[in-house]
Each structure stands twice: as structure tokens, then as C-alpha cells.
Tab-separated table of C-alpha atoms and ligand atoms in Angstrom:
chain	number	residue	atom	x	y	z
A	1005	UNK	CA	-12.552	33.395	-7.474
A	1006	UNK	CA	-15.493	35.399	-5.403
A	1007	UNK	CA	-19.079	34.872	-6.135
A	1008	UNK	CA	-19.339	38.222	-7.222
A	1009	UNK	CA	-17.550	40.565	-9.208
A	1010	UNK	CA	-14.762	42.032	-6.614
A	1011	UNK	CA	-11.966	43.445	-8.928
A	1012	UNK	CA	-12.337	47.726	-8.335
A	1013	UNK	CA	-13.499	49.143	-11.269
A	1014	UNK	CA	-10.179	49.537	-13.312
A	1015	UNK	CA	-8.111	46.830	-11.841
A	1016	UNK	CA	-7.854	43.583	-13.677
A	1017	UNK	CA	-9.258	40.185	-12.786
A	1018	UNK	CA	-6.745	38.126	-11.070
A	1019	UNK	CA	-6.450	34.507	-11.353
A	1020	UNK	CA	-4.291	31.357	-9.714
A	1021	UNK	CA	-3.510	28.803	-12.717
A	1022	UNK	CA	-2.183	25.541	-11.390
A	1023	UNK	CA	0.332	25.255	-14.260
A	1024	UNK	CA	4.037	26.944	-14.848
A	1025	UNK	CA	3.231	30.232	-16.877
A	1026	UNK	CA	5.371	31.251	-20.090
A	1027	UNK	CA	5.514	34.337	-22.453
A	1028	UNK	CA	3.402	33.715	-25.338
A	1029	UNK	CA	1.815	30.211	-23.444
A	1030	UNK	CA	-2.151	29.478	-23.743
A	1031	UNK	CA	-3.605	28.440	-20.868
A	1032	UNK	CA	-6.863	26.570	-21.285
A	1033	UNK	CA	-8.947	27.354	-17.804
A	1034	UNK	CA	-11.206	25.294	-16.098
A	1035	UNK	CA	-15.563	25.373	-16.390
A	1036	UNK	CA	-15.353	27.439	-13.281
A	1037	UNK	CA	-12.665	29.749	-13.641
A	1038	UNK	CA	-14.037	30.662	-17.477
A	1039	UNK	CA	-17.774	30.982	-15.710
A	1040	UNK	CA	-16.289	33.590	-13.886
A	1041	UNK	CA	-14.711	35.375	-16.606
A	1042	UNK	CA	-17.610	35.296	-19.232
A	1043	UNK	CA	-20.917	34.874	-17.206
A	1044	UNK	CA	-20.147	36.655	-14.076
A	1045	UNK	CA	-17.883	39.225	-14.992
A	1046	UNK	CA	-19.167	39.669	-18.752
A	1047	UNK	CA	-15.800	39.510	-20.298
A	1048	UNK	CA	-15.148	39.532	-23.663
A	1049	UNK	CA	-11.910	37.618	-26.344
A	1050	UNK	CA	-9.239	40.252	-26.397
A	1051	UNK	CA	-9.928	41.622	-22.593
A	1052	UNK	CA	-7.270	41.132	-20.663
A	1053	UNK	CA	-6.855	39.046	-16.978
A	1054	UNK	CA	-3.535	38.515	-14.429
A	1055	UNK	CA	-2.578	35.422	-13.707
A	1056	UNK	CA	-0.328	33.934	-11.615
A	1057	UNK	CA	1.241	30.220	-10.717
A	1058	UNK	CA	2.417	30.859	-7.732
A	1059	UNK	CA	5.946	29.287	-9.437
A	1060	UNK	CA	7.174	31.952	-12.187
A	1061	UNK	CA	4.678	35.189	-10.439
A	1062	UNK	CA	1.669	37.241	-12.589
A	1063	UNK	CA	1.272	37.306	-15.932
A	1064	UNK	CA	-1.006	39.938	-18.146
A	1065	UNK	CA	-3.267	37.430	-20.081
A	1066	UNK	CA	-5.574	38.015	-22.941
A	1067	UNK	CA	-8.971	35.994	-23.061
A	1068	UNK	CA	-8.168	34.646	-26.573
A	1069	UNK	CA	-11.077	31.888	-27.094
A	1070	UNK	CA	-14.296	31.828	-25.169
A	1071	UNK	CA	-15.718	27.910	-25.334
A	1072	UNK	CA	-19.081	26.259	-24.629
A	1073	UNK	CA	-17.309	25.183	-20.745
A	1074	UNK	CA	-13.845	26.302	-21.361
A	1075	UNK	CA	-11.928	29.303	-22.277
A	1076	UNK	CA	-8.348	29.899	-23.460
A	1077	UNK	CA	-5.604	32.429	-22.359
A	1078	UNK	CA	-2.910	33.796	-24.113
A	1079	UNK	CA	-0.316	34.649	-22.033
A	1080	UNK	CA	1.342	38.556	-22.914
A	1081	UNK	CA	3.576	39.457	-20.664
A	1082	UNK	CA	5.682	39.225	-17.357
A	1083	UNK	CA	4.361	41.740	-14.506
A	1084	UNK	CA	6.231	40.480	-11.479
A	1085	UNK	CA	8.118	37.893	-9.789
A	1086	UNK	CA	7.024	35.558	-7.349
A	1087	UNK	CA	7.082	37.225	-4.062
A	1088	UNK	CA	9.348	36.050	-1.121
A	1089	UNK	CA	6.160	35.959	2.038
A	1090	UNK	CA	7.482	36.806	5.523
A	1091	UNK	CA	8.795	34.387	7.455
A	1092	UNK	CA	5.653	33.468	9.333
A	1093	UNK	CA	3.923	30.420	9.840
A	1094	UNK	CA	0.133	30.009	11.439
A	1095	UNK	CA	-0.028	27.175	13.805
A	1096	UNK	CA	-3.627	27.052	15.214
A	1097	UNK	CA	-5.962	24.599	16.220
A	1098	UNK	CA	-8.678	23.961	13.873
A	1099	UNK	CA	-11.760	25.557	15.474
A	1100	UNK	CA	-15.545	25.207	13.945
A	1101	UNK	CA	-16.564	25.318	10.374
A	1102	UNK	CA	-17.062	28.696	8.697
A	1103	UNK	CA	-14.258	30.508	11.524
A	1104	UNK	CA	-11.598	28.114	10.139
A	1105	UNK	CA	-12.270	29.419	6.591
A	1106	UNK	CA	-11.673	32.703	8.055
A	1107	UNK	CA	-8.886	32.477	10.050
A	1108	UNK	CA	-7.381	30.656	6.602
A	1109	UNK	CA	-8.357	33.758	4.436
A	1110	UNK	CA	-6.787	35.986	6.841
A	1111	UNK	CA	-3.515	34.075	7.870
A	1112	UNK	CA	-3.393	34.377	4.148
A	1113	UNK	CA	-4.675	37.965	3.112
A	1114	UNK	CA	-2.405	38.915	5.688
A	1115	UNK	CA	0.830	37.177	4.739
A	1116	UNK	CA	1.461	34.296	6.502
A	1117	UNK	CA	4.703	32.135	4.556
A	1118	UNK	CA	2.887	28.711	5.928
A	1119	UNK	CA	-0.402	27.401	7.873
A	1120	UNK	CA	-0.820	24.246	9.784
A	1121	UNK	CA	-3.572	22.723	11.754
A	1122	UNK	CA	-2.549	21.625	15.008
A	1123	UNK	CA	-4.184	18.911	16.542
A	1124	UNK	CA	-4.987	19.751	20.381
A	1125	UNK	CA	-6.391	17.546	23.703
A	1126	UNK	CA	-9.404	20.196	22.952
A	1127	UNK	CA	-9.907	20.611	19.062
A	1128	UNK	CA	-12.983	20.595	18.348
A	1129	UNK	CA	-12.501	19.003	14.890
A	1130	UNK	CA	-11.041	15.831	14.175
A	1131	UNK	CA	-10.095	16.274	10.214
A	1132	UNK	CA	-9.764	19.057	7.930
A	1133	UNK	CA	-10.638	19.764	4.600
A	1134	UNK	CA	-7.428	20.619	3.330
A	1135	UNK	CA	-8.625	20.813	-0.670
A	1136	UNK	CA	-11.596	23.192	0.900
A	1137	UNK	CA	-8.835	25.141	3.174
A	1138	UNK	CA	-6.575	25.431	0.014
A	1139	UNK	CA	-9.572	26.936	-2.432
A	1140	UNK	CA	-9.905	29.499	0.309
A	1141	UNK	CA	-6.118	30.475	0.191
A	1142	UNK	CA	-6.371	30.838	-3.706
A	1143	UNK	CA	-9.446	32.865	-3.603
A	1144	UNK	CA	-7.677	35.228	-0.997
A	1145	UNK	CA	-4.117	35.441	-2.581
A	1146	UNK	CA	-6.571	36.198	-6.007
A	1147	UNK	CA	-8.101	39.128	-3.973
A	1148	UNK	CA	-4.848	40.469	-1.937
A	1149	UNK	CA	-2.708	40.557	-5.010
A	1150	UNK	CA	-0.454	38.097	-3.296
A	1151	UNK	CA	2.015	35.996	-6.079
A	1152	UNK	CA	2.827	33.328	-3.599
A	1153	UNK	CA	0.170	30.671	-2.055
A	1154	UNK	CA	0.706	29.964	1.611
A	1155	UNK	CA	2.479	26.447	2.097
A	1156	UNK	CA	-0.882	24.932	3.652
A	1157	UNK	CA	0.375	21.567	5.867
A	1158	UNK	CA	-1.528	18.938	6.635
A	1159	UNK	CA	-2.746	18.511	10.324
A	1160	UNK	CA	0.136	17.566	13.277
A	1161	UNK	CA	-0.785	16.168	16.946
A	1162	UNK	CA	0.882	18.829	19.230
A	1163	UNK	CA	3.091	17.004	20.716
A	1164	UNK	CA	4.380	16.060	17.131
A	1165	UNK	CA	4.911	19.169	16.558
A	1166	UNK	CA	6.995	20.380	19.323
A	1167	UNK	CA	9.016	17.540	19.048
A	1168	UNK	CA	9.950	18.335	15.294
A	1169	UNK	CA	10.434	21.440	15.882
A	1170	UNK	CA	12.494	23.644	13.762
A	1171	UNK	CA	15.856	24.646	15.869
A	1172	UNK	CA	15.906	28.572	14.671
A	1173	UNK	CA	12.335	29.035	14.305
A	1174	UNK	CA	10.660	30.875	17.339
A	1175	UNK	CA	7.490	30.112	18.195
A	1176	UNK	CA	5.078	32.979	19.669
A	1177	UNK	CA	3.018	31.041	21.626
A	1178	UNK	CA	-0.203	32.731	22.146
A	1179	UNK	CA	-0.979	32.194	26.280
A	1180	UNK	CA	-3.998	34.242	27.573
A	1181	UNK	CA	-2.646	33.700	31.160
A	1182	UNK	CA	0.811	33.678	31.709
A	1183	UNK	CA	1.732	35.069	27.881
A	1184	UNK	CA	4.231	38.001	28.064
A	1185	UNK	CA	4.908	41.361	26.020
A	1186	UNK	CA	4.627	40.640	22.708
A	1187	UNK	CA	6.724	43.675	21.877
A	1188	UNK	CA	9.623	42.667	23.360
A	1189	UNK	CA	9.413	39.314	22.271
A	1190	UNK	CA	9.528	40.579	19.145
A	1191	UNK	CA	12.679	42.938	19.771
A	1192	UNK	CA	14.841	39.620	21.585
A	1193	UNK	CA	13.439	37.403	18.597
A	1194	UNK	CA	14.296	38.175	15.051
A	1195	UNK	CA	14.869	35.356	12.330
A	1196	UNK	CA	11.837	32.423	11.446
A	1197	UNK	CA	8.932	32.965	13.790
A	1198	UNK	CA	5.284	31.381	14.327
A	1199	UNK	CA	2.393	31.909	16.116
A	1200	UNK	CA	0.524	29.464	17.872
A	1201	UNK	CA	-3.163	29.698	18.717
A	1202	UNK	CA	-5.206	27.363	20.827
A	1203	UNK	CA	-8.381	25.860	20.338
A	1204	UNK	CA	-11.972	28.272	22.036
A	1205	UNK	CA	-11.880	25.463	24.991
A	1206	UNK	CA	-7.753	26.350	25.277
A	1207	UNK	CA	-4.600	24.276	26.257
A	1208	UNK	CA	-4.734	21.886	28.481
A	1209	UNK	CA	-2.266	22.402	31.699
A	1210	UNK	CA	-0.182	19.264	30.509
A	1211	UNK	CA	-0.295	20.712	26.574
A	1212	UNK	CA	1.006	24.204	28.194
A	1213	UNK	CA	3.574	23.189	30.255
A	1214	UNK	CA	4.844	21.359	26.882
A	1215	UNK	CA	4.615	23.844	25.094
A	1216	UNK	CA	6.564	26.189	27.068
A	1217	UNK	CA	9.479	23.307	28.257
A	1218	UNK	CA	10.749	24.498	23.801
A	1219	UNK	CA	13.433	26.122	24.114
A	1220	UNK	CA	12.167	28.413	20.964
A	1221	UNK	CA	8.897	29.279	22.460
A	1222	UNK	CA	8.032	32.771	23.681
A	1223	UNK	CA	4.929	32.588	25.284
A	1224	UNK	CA	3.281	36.081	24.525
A	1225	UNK	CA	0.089	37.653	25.447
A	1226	UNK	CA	-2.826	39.531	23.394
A	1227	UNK	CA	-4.490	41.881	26.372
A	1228	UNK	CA	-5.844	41.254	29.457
A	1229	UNK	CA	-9.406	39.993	27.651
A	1230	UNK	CA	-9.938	36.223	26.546
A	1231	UNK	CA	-9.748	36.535	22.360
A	1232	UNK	CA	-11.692	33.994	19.919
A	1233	UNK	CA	-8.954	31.793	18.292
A	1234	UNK	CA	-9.657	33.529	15.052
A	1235	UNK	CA	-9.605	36.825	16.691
A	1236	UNK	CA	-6.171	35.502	18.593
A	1237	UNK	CA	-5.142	34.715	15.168
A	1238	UNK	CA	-5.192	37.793	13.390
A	1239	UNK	CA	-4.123	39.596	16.428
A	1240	UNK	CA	-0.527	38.342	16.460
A	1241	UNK	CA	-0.285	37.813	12.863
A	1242	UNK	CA	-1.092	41.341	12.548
A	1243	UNK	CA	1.778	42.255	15.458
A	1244	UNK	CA	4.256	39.841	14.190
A	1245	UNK	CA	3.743	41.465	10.529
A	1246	UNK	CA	4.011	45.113	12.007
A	1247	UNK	CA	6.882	44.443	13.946
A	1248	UNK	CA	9.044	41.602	12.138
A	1249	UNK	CA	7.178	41.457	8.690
A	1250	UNK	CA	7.017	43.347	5.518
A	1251	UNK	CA	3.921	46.213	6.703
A	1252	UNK	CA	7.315	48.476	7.524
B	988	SAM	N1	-10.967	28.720	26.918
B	988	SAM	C1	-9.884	29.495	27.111
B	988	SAM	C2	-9.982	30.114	28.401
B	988	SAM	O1	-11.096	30.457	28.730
B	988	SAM	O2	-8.961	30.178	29.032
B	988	SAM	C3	-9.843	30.583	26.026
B	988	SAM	C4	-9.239	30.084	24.790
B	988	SAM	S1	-9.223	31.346	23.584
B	988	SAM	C5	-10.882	31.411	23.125
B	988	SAM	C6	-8.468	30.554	22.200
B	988	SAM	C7	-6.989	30.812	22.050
B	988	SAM	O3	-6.795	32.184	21.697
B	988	SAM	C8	-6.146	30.632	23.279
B	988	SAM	O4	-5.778	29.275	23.463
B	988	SAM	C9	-4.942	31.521	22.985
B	988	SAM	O5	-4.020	30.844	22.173
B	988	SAM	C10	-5.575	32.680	22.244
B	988	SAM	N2	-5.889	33.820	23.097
B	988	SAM	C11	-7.111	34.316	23.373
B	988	SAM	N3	-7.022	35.422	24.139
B	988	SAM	C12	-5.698	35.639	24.363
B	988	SAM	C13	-4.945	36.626	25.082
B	988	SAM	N4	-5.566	37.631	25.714
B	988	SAM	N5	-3.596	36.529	25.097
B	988	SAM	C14	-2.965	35.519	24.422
B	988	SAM	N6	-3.619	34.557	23.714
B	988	SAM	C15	-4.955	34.619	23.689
């Protein structure tokens, strides 16, 4: 839910309700969310919002009863079903406030099925704030018209990771020395995929010799100049989308 008003003049408000949405429900929203609604975007009863639960997909609401901190929504009508994401998942390792908002907005905005913070010899950060991380998914699925919230995991030690790994998923491990052509690593890799992104200080030798002893891995590179980790991130997300994803 953006600061400002950021719906296109003519589009409706969109809104993520935590709670399974039914024809002909009432939804009562939250001090925030009805802020929003009244105060910011000067909405009045009978205009109409979309909602969706990420469970059953978006609903056309009406705003049926404006409250001193609350407001209620009557549900109208279906508009679409939840939406299957690509297969994608962002592994990264959690880099400086403010850039890991960002790279969560994007790995959503752009499509990414799940995100997890991987825990690296040279994160930076030693905890996220996953409640913070997840109000930045909602806000961008609520902008990108998305009907499905990316799974957001909680942070894994690397090692963890690799060792749990998933035996059909390939992971597109992001190298920027050694990495090879992303485009035919996408052609000889079809099926679940991820992308993994390193922290701004990078692997260690021991993490990237770990990383590339998976047998899924296909260690891929993003040009011959050294990214930013969020940079990195929407980089292959962006190739991975274009070449195995749903921008076809
Ligand atoms: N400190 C590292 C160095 O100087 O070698 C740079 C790390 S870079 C800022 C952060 C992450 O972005 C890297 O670990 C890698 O995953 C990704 N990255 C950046 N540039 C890349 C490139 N040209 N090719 C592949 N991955 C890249």
C-alpha cells in the first residue's frame, strides 16, 4: 500500500487481504489499509477496490462502511484466479538495509515463485526482518497486479542449503569469474530453476568450490563487469524470466 496514490488514473486500487475471499463476504480492513482508502486516496462507500488473498485470486470489492479506524468491504465479484508464478526462486545473500528492500520488491515485481536469504562467510547482515521483507512483497504484488505472494523463506547458512538441495531444481549460480553463458544454460536446463547471488564482498573460495561440487548448479555469468548484488539480482531474474519464464 504506497505512500502515495499510485493506481493510474482509471485503474482500481488493489489490495492484499490476509483472509480467504468469498462472493458476497465483508471484509473488515485494518486502520492502515482503510487510511489509505479514505484519507489518502479520498474514496468514498459504494467506490469500488480489488482485492486479493493470495489463496482464492482478486476480487472487485465495494467500500460498503467507512469507520472512525476501520472500514468494511463487500466483496462483488470473482475477477481472476490465483496465478501459477514461474518456477523461480531468489537465493541471495542479504546485503545492506534499503538494497535488500529492493532487491525484495523486484525479485517480486518481477515474478520470482520463492525468495530466501542465504546466509554467506561474507553477509553483511546477521538477521532479517522477514515481517518488514514480507510488507514489501505485498506492497509490490499490490502494484504489479500479481495474485500470488512470493513464498518468502526464512534465512539458511549456505552450506545448509546446498546440502538440502532440491534434486530437479537447477541452480544458476551467479559467478562473476568463472560463471558461463547464461543462454545456454538456459537452453541445457529447463524444469525448477534458481538464481543465486552473492553477498558485495562475494563468495569465499571454499563457499565457491561448494557451491559448484552440486550436481544441479550451473554456474553462469552476467558480463565481463563486477554487478551490485541487487543489480546481479535483477539481471538473471530478468534472463531467467525472458528465457524460461512467462515474459514469452
Ligand atoms: N566482491 C566481489 C568481487 O569483487 O569479486 C563482487 C561481488 S558482486 C558485488 C555481488 C554478487 O553479484 C556476486 O557474488 C555474484 O553473485 C553477482 N555478480 C556480480 N557481477 C557478476 C557478473 N559479472 N557475473 C556473474 N555474477 C555477478
Amino acid at each position: 500500500m504506497p505512500a502515495t496514490p499510485a493506481w493510474p488514473p482509471g485503474s482500481l486500487p488493489r489490495l492484499f487481504v490476509d483472509t480467504a475471499l468469498e462472493e458476497e463476504g465483508e471484509i473488515v480492513i485494518d486502520s492502515a489499509q482503510a487510511n489509505y482508502l479514505v484519507r489518502v486516496l479520498r474514496l468514498k462507500a459504494g467506490a469500488q477496490v480489488k482485492l486479493f488473498d493470495d489463496r482464492t485470486g482478486e476480487w472487485l470489492a465495494e467500500l460498503a462502511h467507512i469507520g472512525k479506524r476501520d472500514a468494511i468491504l463487500r466483496v462483488e465479484g470473482h475477477l481472476r484466479a490465483r496465478e501459477e508464478s514461474p518456477d523461480l526462486w531468489l537465493c541471495f545473500a542479504p546485503i545492506k538495509k534499503g538494497r535488500i528492500d529492493w532487491l525484495v520488491e523486484k525479485g517480486c515485481e518481477l515474478g520470482a515463485r520463492r525468495i530466501m536469504p542465504v546466509k554467506t562467510q561474507r553477509t553483511q547482515i546477521g538477521k532479517v526482518k522477514h515481517d518488514k521483507l514480507r510488507a514489501y512483497c505485498i506492497e509490490a504484488a499490490e502494484q504489479c497486479e500479481r495474485t500470488a505472494l512470493p513464498e518468502l523463506a526464512n534465512m539458511v547458512p549456505l552450506d545448509t542449503m546446498l546440502k538440502d538441495w532440491p534434486e530437479d531444481r537447477t541452480l544458476f549460480y551467479a559467478a562473476e569469474r568463472g560463471g558461463g553463458s547464461f543462454r545456454k544454460a538456459l537452453v541445457e536446463n529447463d524444469g525448477p530453476a534458481a538464481v543465486l547471488i552473492g553477498p558485495e564482498g562475494g563468495f569465499t573460495e571454499e563457499e565457491d568450490e561448494a557451491i559448484r561440487a552440486l550436481r544441479q548448479t550451473a554456474p553462469i555469468s552476467l558480463g565481463p563487469r563486477i554487478l551490485r548484488a541487487d543489480t546481479a539480482a535483477v539481471a538473471a531474474i530478468s534472463l531467467w524470466m525472458a528465457g524460461r519464464g512467462d515474459w514469452n
